[in-house]
Amino acid sequence: MSADHYSQPTVLLVHGAWHGAWAWYKLVPELESRGWDVVTVDLPSVSAEAEQTAGMYDDARVIREKLAAIPGPVAVVAHSYGGIPATEAAAGADNVSRLIYLAAFQLEEGDSLANQSGGALPVGDTGTLPPNPEHREYFYNGVTDEDAAWAAERLVPQSIKSFGEPLTATAWKSVESRYIACELDNALPLAFQQGMAVRSGKTYQLPSGHSAFLSMPGRLAETIALAILD
């Protein structure tokens, strides 16, 4: 799929909990080979520090700073937890032209990840939560053993605070949004994704587990391009 390089948006990729910008290593070249400029961000709520206190609002601040540094329009692609700070940050940015949720939390103002998980997650101002020990099943089903092992070695604890801080703004109410649902997702079941996706203008589905950026990066790149231009 082609687009006018001088008018198309830059793609900003926002990772999910326990991950980092490293997660996009297969997707970035797929997007760039199709003519897209790509920027990534590392969220401060992901940290090996035991007393980590950065929360969702800190993540949103870092995303907002990235947006401010990008000239021209930006399409924000957010995965999983990343949908929450991206929703918060994009509401205050003038250059966001499209907000794309990839198996991500597309929530209402006042919602947090904790209150959407039925109280299964702890809430607090300090401390971290380690990644799910069943990450092969929940994060990386459909991913090769090699890539799953590579990713698992890089997982880092997530601040508890980030799960409890609620949205104060909802960018998808003022910015065109799209939802890419992963049909075989064990972390965010398809029905749960579809319940949030009704808030987006259009929904696309991939026959993928939670980490389509590792299992089918080429197909995901094509779907992202479609979600930006459609």
JSON list of C-alpha atoms in Angstrom, two decimals:
[
{"chain": "A", "resi": 1, "resn": "MET", "atom": "CA", "xyz": [0.00, 0.00, 0.00]},
{"chain": "A", "resi": 2, "resn": "SER", "atom": "CA", "xyz": [1.43, 3.39, -0.95]},
{"chain": "A", "resi": 3, "resn": "ALA", "atom": "CA", "xyz": [0.84, 6.84, 0.42]},
{"chain": "A", "resi": 4, "resn": "ASP", "atom": "CA", "xyz": [2.14, 10.34, -0.23]},
{"chain": "A", "resi": 5, "resn": "HIS", "atom": "CA", "xyz": [5.32, 10.45, 1.84]},
{"chain": "A", "resi": 6, "resn": "TYR", "atom": "CA", "xyz": [4.99, 14.19, 2.31]},
{"chain": "A", "resi": 7, "resn": "SER", "atom": "CA", "xyz": [1.47, 14.13, 3.73]},
{"chain": "A", "resi": 8, "resn": "GLN", "atom": "CA", "xyz": [1.18, 10.77, 5.45]},
{"chain": "A", "resi": 9, "resn": "PRO", "atom": "CA", "xyz": [1.54, 10.68, 9.21]},
{"chain": "A", "resi": 10, "resn": "THR", "atom": "CA", "xyz": [4.49, 9.43, 11.19]},
{"chain": "A", "resi": 11, "resn": "VAL", "atom": "CA", "xyz": [3.63, 6.23, 13.06]},
{"chain": "A", "resi": 12, "resn": "LEU", "atom": "CA", "xyz": [4.25, 6.32, 16.81]},
{"chain": "A", "resi": 13, "resn": "LEU", "atom": "CA", "xyz": [4.29, 2.86, 18.42]},
{"chain": "A", "resi": 14, "resn": "VAL", "atom": "CA", "xyz": [3.33, 2.58, 22.10]},
{"chain": "A", "resi": 15, "resn": "HIS", "atom": "CA", "xyz": [4.10, -0.76, 23.78]},
{"chain": "A", "resi": 16, "resn": "GLY", "atom": "CA", "xyz": [2.14, -2.51, 26.50]},
{"chain": "A", "resi": 17, "resn": "ALA", "atom": "CA", "xyz": [2.85, -3.42, 30.12]},
{"chain": "A", "resi": 18, "resn": "TRP", "atom": "CA", "xyz": [6.04, -5.32, 31.00]},
{"chain": "A", "resi": 19, "resn": "HIS", "atom": "CA", "xyz": [7.40, -4.66, 27.49]},
{"chain": "A", "resi": 20, "resn": "GLY", "atom": "CA", "xyz": [9.54, -1.97, 25.89]},
{"chain": "A", "resi": 21, "resn": "ALA", "atom": "CA", "xyz": [10.18, -0.45, 22.49]},
{"chain": "A", "resi": 22, "resn": "TRP", "atom": "CA", "xyz": [12.20, -3.60, 21.75]},
{"chain": "A", "resi": 23, "resn": "ALA", "atom": "CA", "xyz": [8.90, -5.43, 21.17]},
{"chain": "A", "resi": 24, "resn": "TRP", "atom": "CA", "xyz": [8.49, -3.71, 17.80]},
{"chain": "A", "resi": 25, "resn": "TYR", "atom": "CA", "xyz": [11.74, -4.97, 16.31]},
{"chain": "A", "resi": 26, "resn": "LYS", "atom": "CA", "xyz": [9.98, -6.99, 13.60]},
{"chain": "A", "resi": 27, "resn": "LEU", "atom": "CA", "xyz": [7.21, -4.49, 12.89]},
{"chain": "A", "resi": 28, "resn": "VAL", "atom": "CA", "xyz": [9.34, -1.36, 12.47]},
{"chain": "A", "resi": 29, "resn": "PRO", "atom": "CA", "xyz": [11.19, -2.59, 9.35]},
{"chain": "A", "resi": 30, "resn": "GLU", "atom": "CA", "xyz": [7.91, -3.86, 7.88]},
{"chain": "A", "resi": 31, "resn": "LEU", "atom": "CA", "xyz": [6.37, -0.40, 8.21]},
{"chain": "A", "resi": 32, "resn": "GLU", "atom": "CA", "xyz": [9.50, 1.39, 7.01]},
{"chain": "A", "resi": 33, "resn": "SER", "atom": "CA", "xyz": [9.73, -0.85, 3.94]},
{"chain": "A", "resi": 34, "resn": "ARG", "atom": "CA", "xyz": [6.23, 0.34, 3.05]},
{"chain": "A", "resi": 35, "resn": "GLY", "atom": "CA", "xyz": [7.29, 3.99, 3.23]},
{"chain": "A", "resi": 36, "resn": "TRP", "atom": "CA", "xyz": [6.25, 4.93, 6.74]},
{"chain": "A", "resi": 37, "resn": "ASP", "atom": "CA", "xyz": [8.36, 6.93, 9.18]},
{"chain": "A", "resi": 38, "resn": "VAL", "atom": "CA", "xyz": [8.26, 5.19, 12.56]},
{"chain": "A", "resi": 39, "resn": "VAL", "atom": "CA", "xyz": [8.99, 6.42, 16.09]},
{"chain": "A", "resi": 40, "resn": "THR", "atom": "CA", "xyz": [8.89, 4.33, 19.27]},
{"chain": "A", "resi": 41, "resn": "VAL", "atom": "CA", "xyz": [8.72, 5.19, 22.96]},
{"chain": "A", "resi": 42, "resn": "ASP", "atom": "CA", "xyz": [9.76, 3.48, 26.19]},
{"chain": "A", "resi": 43, "resn": "LEU", "atom": "CA", "xyz": [7.21, 3.92, 28.97]},
{"chain": "A", "resi": 44, "resn": "PRO", "atom": "CA", "xyz": [8.68, 4.77, 32.39]},
{"chain": "A", "resi": 45, "resn": "SER", "atom": "CA", "xyz": [6.16, 2.61, 34.27]},
{"chain": "A", "resi": 46, "resn": "VAL", "atom": "CA", "xyz": [8.10, -0.43, 33.05]},
{"chain": "A", "resi": 47, "resn": "SER", "atom": "CA", "xyz": [11.09, -0.73, 35.37]},
{"chain": "A", "resi": 48, "resn": "ALA", "atom": "CA", "xyz": [13.20, -3.24, 37.25]},
{"chain": "A", "resi": 49, "resn": "GLU", "atom": "CA", "xyz": [13.33, -0.86, 40.24]},
{"chain": "A", "resi": 50, "resn": "ALA", "atom": "CA", "xyz": [11.45, -2.45, 43.15]},
{"chain": "A", "resi": 51, "resn": "GLU", "atom": "CA", "xyz": [10.07, 0.87, 44.38]},
{"chain": "A", "resi": 52, "resn": "GLN", "atom": "CA", "xyz": [9.05, 2.14, 40.97]},
{"chain": "A", "resi": 53, "resn": "THR", "atom": "CA", "xyz": [6.60, 5.02, 41.30]},
{"chain": "A", "resi": 54, "resn": "ALA", "atom": "CA", "xyz": [6.07, 6.08, 37.68]},
{"chain": "A", "resi": 55, "resn": "GLY", "atom": "CA", "xyz": [2.44, 5.60, 36.75]},
{"chain": "A", "resi": 56, "resn": "MET", "atom": "CA", "xyz": [0.08, 5.92, 33.82]},
{"chain": "A", "resi": 57, "resn": "TYR", "atom": "CA", "xyz": [0.19, 9.71, 33.95]},
{"chain": "A", "resi": 58, "resn": "ASP", "atom": "CA", "xyz": [3.98, 9.57, 33.66]},
{"chain": "A", "resi": 59, "resn": "ASP", "atom": "CA", "xyz": [3.61, 7.31, 30.64]},
{"chain": "A", "resi": 60, "resn": "ALA", "atom": "CA", "xyz": [1.15, 9.78, 29.11]},
{"chain": "A", "resi": 61, "resn": "ARG", "atom": "CA", "xyz": [3.57, 12.64, 29.72]},
{"chain": "A", "resi": 62, "resn": "VAL", "atom": "CA", "xyz": [6.38, 10.80, 27.89]},
{"chain": "A", "resi": 63, "resn": "ILE", "atom": "CA", "xyz": [4.06, 10.00, 24.97]},
{"chain": "A", "resi": 64, "resn": "ARG", "atom": "CA", "xyz": [2.95, 13.63, 24.86]},
{"chain": "A", "resi": 65, "resn": "GLU", "atom": "CA", "xyz": [6.59, 14.75, 24.74]},
{"chain": "A", "resi": 66, "resn": "LYS", "atom": "CA", "xyz": [7.24, 12.37, 21.84]},
{"chain": "A", "resi": 67, "resn": "LEU", "atom": "CA", "xyz": [4.22, 13.72, 19.98]},
{"chain": "A", "resi": 68, "resn": "ALA", "atom": "CA", "xyz": [5.37, 17.31, 20.49]},
{"chain": "A", "resi": 69, "resn": "ALA", "atom": "CA", "xyz": [8.76, 16.46, 18.99]},
{"chain": "A", "resi": 70, "resn": "ILE", "atom": "CA", "xyz": [7.31, 15.01, 15.78]},
{"chain": "A", "resi": 71, "resn": "PRO", "atom": "CA", "xyz": [6.63, 17.52, 12.98]},
{"chain": "A", "resi": 72, "resn": "GLY", "atom": "CA", "xyz": [3.42, 16.97, 11.08]},
{"chain": "A", "resi": 73, "resn": "PRO", "atom": "CA", "xyz": [0.59, 14.50, 11.69]},
{"chain": "A", "resi": 74, "resn": "VAL", "atom": "CA", "xyz": [1.03, 11.36, 13.78]},
{"chain": "A", "resi": 75, "resn": "ALA", "atom": "CA", "xyz": [-0.83, 8.05, 13.82]},
{"chain": "A", "resi": 76, "resn": "VAL", "atom": "CA", "xyz": [-0.53, 6.52, 17.27]},
{"chain": "A", "resi": 77, "resn": "VAL", "atom": "CA", "xyz": [-0.57, 2.71, 17.43]},
{"chain": "A", "resi": 78, "resn": "ALA", "atom": "CA", "xyz": [-0.98, 1.47, 21.00]},
{"chain": "A", "resi": 79, "resn": "HIS", "atom": "CA", "xyz": [-0.83, -2.13, 22.21]},
{"chain": "A", "resi": 80, "resn": "SER", "atom": "CA", "xyz": [-2.60, -3.59, 25.24]},
{"chain": "A", "resi": 81, "resn": "TYR", "atom": "CA", "xyz": [-2.05, -1.41, 28.37]},
{"chain": "A", "resi": 82, "resn": "GLY", "atom": "CA", "xyz": [-0.43, 1.19, 26.09]},
{"chain": "A", "resi": 83, "resn": "GLY", "atom": "CA", "xyz": [-3.90, 2.12, 24.89]},
{"chain": "A", "resi": 84, "resn": "ILE", "atom": "CA", "xyz": [-4.59, 3.80, 28.24]},
{"chain": "A", "resi": 85, "resn": "PRO", "atom": "CA", "xyz": [-1.72, 6.34, 28.38]},
{"chain": "A", "resi": 86, "resn": "ALA", "atom": "CA", "xyz": [-2.04, 6.84, 24.62]},
{"chain": "A", "resi": 87, "resn": "THR", "atom": "CA", "xyz": [-5.70, 7.76, 25.09]},
{"chain": "A", "resi": 88, "resn": "GLU", "atom": "CA", "xyz": [-4.71, 10.19, 27.85]},
{"chain": "A", "resi": 89, "resn": "ALA", "atom": "CA", "xyz": [-1.80, 11.74, 25.93]},
{"chain": "A", "resi": 90, "resn": "ALA", "atom": "CA", "xyz": [-3.39, 12.07, 22.50]},
{"chain": "A", "resi": 91, "resn": "ALA", "atom": "CA", "xyz": [-6.27, 14.10, 23.94]},
{"chain": "A", "resi": 92, "resn": "GLY", "atom": "CA", "xyz": [-3.87, 16.96, 24.53]},
{"chain": "A", "resi": 93, "resn": "ALA", "atom": "CA", "xyz": [-1.96, 16.75, 21.25]},
{"chain": "A", "resi": 94, "resn": "ASP", "atom": "CA", "xyz": [-2.93, 18.76, 18.16]},
{"chain": "A", "resi": 95, "resn": "ASN", "atom": "CA", "xyz": [-1.05, 16.61, 15.64]},
{"chain": "A", "resi": 96, "resn": "VAL", "atom": "CA", "xyz": [-2.63, 13.20, 16.24]},
{"chain": "A", "resi": 97, "resn": "SER", "atom": "CA", "xyz": [-4.56, 12.29, 13.10]},
{"chain": "A", "resi": 98, "resn": "ARG", "atom": "CA", "xyz": [-5.43, 8.70, 13.93]},
{"chain": "A", "resi": 99, "resn": "LEU", "atom": "CA", "xyz": [-5.47, 6.57, 17.07]},
{"chain": "A", "resi": 100, "resn": "ILE", "atom": "CA", "xyz": [-5.15, 2.83, 16.50]},
{"chain": "A", "resi": 101, "resn": "TYR", "atom": "CA", "xyz": [-5.77, 0.32, 19.29]},
{"chain": "A", "resi": 102, "resn": "LEU", "atom": "CA", "xyz": [-3.98, -3.01, 18.79]},
{"chain": "A", "resi": 103, "resn": "ALA", "atom": "CA", "xyz": [-5.60, -5.53, 21.15]},
{"chain": "A", "resi": 104, "resn": "ALA", "atom": "CA", "xyz": [-5.56, -2.54, 23.49]},
{"chain": "A", "resi": 105, "resn": "PHE", "atom": "CA", "xyz": [-7.59, -0.97, 26.26]},
{"chain": "A", "resi": 106, "resn": "GLN", "atom": "CA", "xyz": [-9.88, 1.64, 24.72]},
{"chain": "A", "resi": 107, "resn": "LEU", "atom": "CA", "xyz": [-11.53, 2.93, 27.86]},
{"chain": "A", "resi": 108, "resn": "GLU", "atom": "CA", "xyz": [-13.86, 5.65, 29.07]},
{"chain": "A", "resi": 109, "resn": "GLU", "atom": "CA", "xyz": [-12.88, 8.61, 31.22]},
{"chain": "A", "resi": 110, "resn": "GLY", "atom": "CA", "xyz": [-12.58, 7.49, 34.83]},
{"chain": "A", "resi": 111, "resn": "ASP", "atom": "CA", "xyz": [-11.61, 3.93, 33.90]},
{"chain": "A", "resi": 112, "resn": "SER", "atom": "CA", "xyz": [-8.29, 2.29, 34.70]},
{"chain": "A", "resi": 113, "resn": "LEU", "atom": "CA", "xyz": [-6.79, -1.07, 33.88]},
{"chain": "A", "resi": 114, "resn": "ALA", "atom": "CA", "xyz": [-7.44, -2.20, 37.46]},
{"chain": "A", "resi": 115, "resn": "ASN", "atom": "CA", "xyz": [-11.17, -1.50, 37.42]},
{"chain": "A", "resi": 116, "resn": "GLN", "atom": "CA", "xyz": [-11.48, -3.23, 34.05]},
{"chain": "A", "resi": 117, "resn": "SER", "atom": "CA", "xyz": [-9.86, -6.42, 35.34]},
{"chain": "A", "resi": 118, "resn": "GLY", "atom": "CA", "xyz": [-12.46, -7.14, 38.00]},
{"chain": "A", "resi": 119, "resn": "GLY", "atom": "CA", "xyz": [-10.16, -6.19, 40.83]},
{"chain": "A", "resi": 120, "resn": "ALA", "atom": "CA", "xyz": [-7.62, -8.88, 39.90]},
{"chain": "A", "resi": 121, "resn": "LEU", "atom": "CA", "xyz": [-4.75, -6.39, 39.88]},
{"chain": "A", "resi": 122, "resn": "PRO", "atom": "CA", "xyz": [-3.27, -4.70, 42.96]},
{"chain": "A", "resi": 123, "resn": "VAL", "atom": "CA", "xyz": [-3.50, -0.94, 43.28]},
{"chain": "A", "resi": 124, "resn": "GLY", "atom": "CA", "xyz": [-0.97, 1.25, 45.07]},
{"chain": "A", "resi": 125, "resn": "ASP", "atom": "CA", "xyz": [1.50, 4.13, 44.85]},
{"chain": "A", "resi": 126, "resn": "THR", "atom": "CA", "xyz": [4.72, 2.09, 44.98]},
{"chain": "A", "resi": 127, "resn": "GLY", "atom": "CA", "xyz": [6.04, -1.29, 44.03]},
{"chain": "A", "resi": 128, "resn": "THR", "atom": "CA", "xyz": [5.92, -3.40, 40.92]},
{"chain": "A", "resi": 129, "resn": "LEU", "atom": "CA", "xyz": [4.12, -6.41, 39.52]},
{"chain": "A", "resi": 130, "resn": "PRO", "atom": "CA", "xyz": [6.22, -9.07, 37.77]},
{"chain": "A", "resi": 131, "resn": "PRO", "atom": "CA", "xyz": [5.15, -10.33, 34.35]},
{"chain": "A", "resi": 132, "resn": "ASN", "atom": "CA", "xyz": [2.73, -13.24, 34.20]},
{"chain": "A", "resi": 133, "resn": "PRO", "atom": "CA", "xyz": [4.79, -16.45, 34.53]},
{"chain": "A", "resi": 134, "resn": "GLU", "atom": "CA", "xyz": [2.47, -17.98, 31.92]},
{"chain": "A", "resi": 135, "resn": "HIS", "atom": "CA", "xyz": [3.68, -15.44, 29.35]},
{"chain": "A", "resi": 136, "resn": "ARG", "atom": "CA", "xyz": [4.14, -18.10, 26.65]},
{"chain": "A", "resi": 137, "resn": "GLU", "atom": "CA", "xyz": [0.41, -18.83, 26.77]},
{"chain": "A", "resi": 138, "resn": "TYR", "atom": "CA", "xyz": [-0.92, -15.34, 27.38]},
{"chain": "A", "resi": 139, "resn": "PHE", "atom": "CA", "xyz": [1.47, -13.06, 25.52]},
{"chain": "A", "resi": 140, "resn": "TYR", "atom": "CA", "xyz": [3.12, -15.19, 22.88]},
{"chain": "A", "resi": 141, "resn": "ASN", "atom": "CA", "xyz": [0.75, -17.86, 21.61]},
{"chain": "A", "resi": 142, "resn": "GLY", "atom": "CA", "xyz": [1.30, -18.17, 17.88]},
{"chain": "A", "resi": 143, "resn": "VAL", "atom": "CA", "xyz": [4.84, -16.80, 18.18]},
{"chain": "A", "resi": 144, "resn": "THR", "atom": "CA", "xyz": [7.82, -19.03, 17.32]},
{"chain": "A", "resi": 145, "resn": "ASP", "atom": "CA", "xyz": [9.64, -20.61, 20.24]},
{"chain": "A", "resi": 146, "resn": "GLU", "atom": "CA", "xyz": [12.73, -18.58, 19.38]},
{"chain": "A", "resi": 147, "resn": "ASP", "atom": "CA", "xyz": [10.92, -15.22, 19.38]},
{"chain": "A", "resi": 148, "resn": "ALA", "atom": "CA", "xyz": [8.91, -16.11, 22.49]},
{"chain": "A", "resi": 149, "resn": "ALA", "atom": "CA", "xyz": [12.09, -16.94, 24.40]},
{"chain": "A", "resi": 150, "resn": "TRP", "atom": "CA", "xyz": [13.81, -13.79, 23.12]},
{"chain": "A", "resi": 151, "resn": "ALA", "atom": "CA", "xyz": [10.89, -11.62, 24.25]},
{"chain": "A", "resi": 152, "resn": "ALA", "atom": "CA", "xyz": [10.46, -13.35, 27.61]},
{"chain": "A", "resi": 153, "resn": "GLU", "atom": "CA", "xyz": [14.08, -12.58, 28.50]},
{"chain": "A", "resi": 154, "resn": "ARG", "atom": "CA", "xyz": [13.34, -8.88, 28.07]},
{"chain": "A", "resi": 155, "resn": "LEU", "atom": "CA", "xyz": [10.17, -8.62, 30.13]},
{"chain": "A", "resi": 156, "resn": "VAL", "atom": "CA", "xyz": [10.47, -6.22, 33.07]},
{"chain": "A", "resi": 157, "resn": "PRO", "atom": "CA", "xyz": [8.18, -5.59, 36.09]},
{"chain": "A", "resi": 158, "resn": "GLN", "atom": "CA", "xyz": [5.41, -3.03, 35.72]},
{"chain": "A", "resi": 159, "resn": "SER", "atom": "CA", "xyz": [4.58, -0.38, 38.31]},
{"chain": "A", "resi": 160, "resn": "ILE", "atom": "CA", "xyz": [1.45, -1.16, 40.30]},
{"chain": "A", "resi": 161, "resn": "LYS", "atom": "CA", "xyz": [0.57, 2.53, 40.23]},
{"chain": "A", "resi": 162, "resn": "SER", "atom": "CA", "xyz": [0.15, 2.47, 36.45]},
{"chain": "A", "resi": 163, "resn": "PHE", "atom": "CA", "xyz": [-2.75, 0.03, 36.71]},
{"chain": "A", "resi": 164, "resn": "GLY", "atom": "CA", "xyz": [-4.78, 2.14, 39.11]},
{"chain": "A", "resi": 165, "resn": "GLU", "atom": "CA", "xyz": [-4.56, 5.65, 37.68]},
{"chain": "A", "resi": 166, "resn": "PRO", "atom": "CA", "xyz": [-7.80, 6.47, 35.82]},
{"chain": "A", "resi": 167, "resn": "LEU", "atom": "CA", "xyz": [-8.20, 8.29, 32.53]},
{"chain": "A", "resi": 168, "resn": "THR", "atom": "CA", "xyz": [-8.91, 12.01, 32.80]},
{"chain": "A", "resi": 169, "resn": "ALA", "atom": "CA", "xyz": [-9.32, 12.46, 29.04]},
{"chain": "A", "resi": 170, "resn": "THR", "atom": "CA", "xyz": [-10.45, 10.27, 26.13]},
{"chain": "A", "resi": 171, "resn": "ALA", "atom": "CA", "xyz": [-8.77, 11.13, 22.84]},
{"chain": "A", "resi": 172, "resn": "TRP", "atom": "CA", "xyz": [-10.90, 8.69, 20.83]},
{"chain": "A", "resi": 173, "resn": "LYS", "atom": "CA", "xyz": [-13.88, 11.01, 21.32]},
{"chain": "A", "resi": 174, "resn": "SER", "atom": "CA", "xyz": [-12.17, 13.74, 19.29]},
{"chain": "A", "resi": 175, "resn": "VAL", "atom": "CA", "xyz": [-9.63, 11.81, 17.17]},
{"chain": "A", "resi": 176, "resn": "GLU", "atom": "CA", "xyz": [-10.55, 9.26, 14.51]},
{"chain": "A", "resi": 177, "resn": "SER", "atom": "CA", "xyz": [-9.83, 5.84, 15.99]},
{"chain": "A", "resi": 178, "resn": "ARG", "atom": "CA", "xyz": [-9.54, 2.29, 14.67]},
{"chain": "A", "resi": 179, "resn": "TYR", "atom": "CA", "xyz": [-9.33, -1.05, 16.47]},
{"chain": "A", "resi": 180, "resn": "ILE", "atom": "CA", "xyz": [-7.24, -4.05, 15.42]},
{"chain": "A", "resi": 181, "resn": "ALA", "atom": "CA", "xyz": [-8.55, -7.09, 17.27]},
{"chain": "A", "resi": 182, "resn": "CYS", "atom": "CA", "xyz": [-6.50, -10.26, 17.72]},
{"chain": "A", "resi": 183, "resn": "GLU", "atom": "CA", "xyz": [-8.84, -13.21, 17.37]},
{"chain": "A", "resi": 184, "resn": "LEU", "atom": "CA", "xyz": [-6.73, -15.77, 19.27]},
{"chain": "A", "resi": 185, "resn": "ASP", "atom": "CA", "xyz": [-5.67, -13.47, 22.09]},
{"chain": "A", "resi": 186, "resn": "ASN", "atom": "CA", "xyz": [-5.40, -15.20, 25.48]},
{"chain": "A", "resi": 187, "resn": "ALA", "atom": "CA", "xyz": [-4.53, -12.02, 27.39]},
{"chain": "A", "resi": 188, "resn": "LEU", "atom": "CA", "xyz": [-7.47, -9.92, 26.15]},
{"chain": "A", "resi": 189, "resn": "PRO", "atom": "CA", "xyz": [-10.16, -12.31, 24.90]},
{"chain": "A", "resi": 190, "resn": "LEU", "atom": "CA", "xyz": [-11.74, -11.38, 21.58]},
{"chain": "A", "resi": 191, "resn": "ALA", "atom": "CA", "xyz": [-15.15, -10.67, 23.11]},
{"chain": "A", "resi": 192, "resn": "PHE", "atom": "CA", "xyz": [-13.58, -8.20, 25.53]},
{"chain": "A", "resi": 193, "resn": "GLN", "atom": "CA", "xyz": [-11.73, -6.48, 22.68]},
{"chain": "A", "resi": 194, "resn": "GLN", "atom": "CA", "xyz": [-14.91, -6.28, 20.63]},
{"chain": "A", "resi": 195, "resn": "GLY", "atom": "CA", "xyz": [-16.72, -4.65, 23.54]},
{"chain": "A", "resi": 196, "resn": "MET", "atom": "CA", "xyz": [-14.17, -1.84, 23.53]},
{"chain": "A", "resi": 197, "resn": "ALA", "atom": "CA", "xyz": [-13.84, -1.69, 19.75]},
{"chain": "A", "resi": 198, "resn": "VAL", "atom": "CA", "xyz": [-17.38, -0.35, 19.37]},
{"chain": "A", "resi": 199, "resn": "ARG", "atom": "CA", "xyz": [-15.84, 2.99, 20.43]},
{"chain": "A", "resi": 200, "resn": "SER", "atom": "CA", "xyz": [-13.73, 3.04, 17.26]},
{"chain": "A", "resi": 201, "resn": "GLY", "atom": "CA", "xyz": [-14.86, 4.03, 13.81]},
{"chain": "A", "resi": 202, "resn": "LYS", "atom": "CA", "xyz": [-13.81, 0.73, 12.24]},
{"chain": "A", "resi": 203, "resn": "THR", "atom": "CA", "xyz": [-12.52, -2.63, 13.45]},
{"chain": "A", "resi": 204, "resn": "TYR", "atom": "CA", "xyz": [-10.11, -5.02, 11.74]},
{"chain": "A", "resi": 205, "resn": "GLN", "atom": "CA", "xyz": [-9.33, -8.56, 12.89]},
{"chain": "A", "resi": 206, "resn": "LEU", "atom": "CA", "xyz": [-6.19, -10.65, 12.65]},
{"chain": "A", "resi": 207, "resn": "PRO", "atom": "CA", "xyz": [-5.95, -14.43, 13.27]},
{"chain": "A", "resi": 208, "resn": "SER", "atom": "CA", "xyz": [-3.30, -13.76, 15.88]},
{"chain": "A", "resi": 209, "resn": "GLY", "atom": "CA", "xyz": [-2.53, -14.08, 19.56]},
{"chain": "A", "resi": 210, "resn": "HIS", "atom": "CA", "xyz": [-1.77, -11.05, 21.73]},
{"chain": "A", "resi": 211, "resn": "SER", "atom": "CA", "xyz": [1.56, -10.23, 20.06]},
{"chain": "A", "resi": 212, "resn": "ALA", "atom": "CA", "xyz": [0.80, -9.89, 16.37]},
{"chain": "A", "resi": 213, "resn": "PHE", "atom": "CA", "xyz": [3.90, -7.70, 16.03]},
{"chain": "A", "resi": 214, "resn": "LEU", "atom": "CA", "xyz": [5.97, -10.86, 16.60]},
{"chain": "A", "resi": 215, "resn": "SER", "atom": "CA", "xyz": [3.78, -13.52, 15.00]},
{"chain": "A", "resi": 216, "resn": "MET", "atom": "CA", "xyz": [2.68, -11.75, 11.80]},
{"chain": "A", "resi": 217, "resn": "PRO", "atom": "CA", "xyz": [4.50, -8.40, 11.48]},
{"chain": "A", "resi": 218, "resn": "GLY", "atom": "CA", "xyz": [4.01, -8.10, 7.73]},
{"chain": "A", "resi": 219, "resn": "ARG", "atom": "CA", "xyz": [0.28, -8.64, 7.89]},
{"chain": "A", "resi": 220, "resn": "LEU", "atom": "CA", "xyz": [0.04, -6.32, 10.88]},
{"chain": "A", "resi": 221, "resn": "ALA", "atom": "CA", "xyz": [1.93, -3.60, 8.99]},
{"chain": "A", "resi": 222, "resn": "GLU", "atom": "CA", "xyz": [-0.55, -3.87, 6.14]},
{"chain": "A", "resi": 223, "resn": "THR", "atom": "CA", "xyz": [-3.46, -3.67, 8.55]},
{"chain": "A", "resi": 224, "resn": "ILE", "atom": "CA", "xyz": [-1.99, -0.62, 10.29]},
{"chain": "A", "resi": 225, "resn": "ALA", "atom": "CA", "xyz": [-1.57, 1.09, 6.93]},
{"chain": "A", "resi": 226, "resn": "LEU", "atom": "CA", "xyz": [-5.18, 0.29, 6.09]},
{"chain": "A", "resi": 227, "resn": "ALA", "atom": "CA", "xyz": [-6.36, 1.59, 9.46]},
{"chain": "A", "resi": 228, "resn": "ILE", "atom": "CA", "xyz": [-4.48, 4.86, 8.90]},
{"chain": "A", "resi": 229, "resn": "LEU", "atom": "CA", "xyz": [-5.67, 5.46, 5.35]},
{"chain": "A", "resi": 230, "resn": "ASP", "atom": "CA", "xyz": [-9.17, 3.94, 5.47]}
]
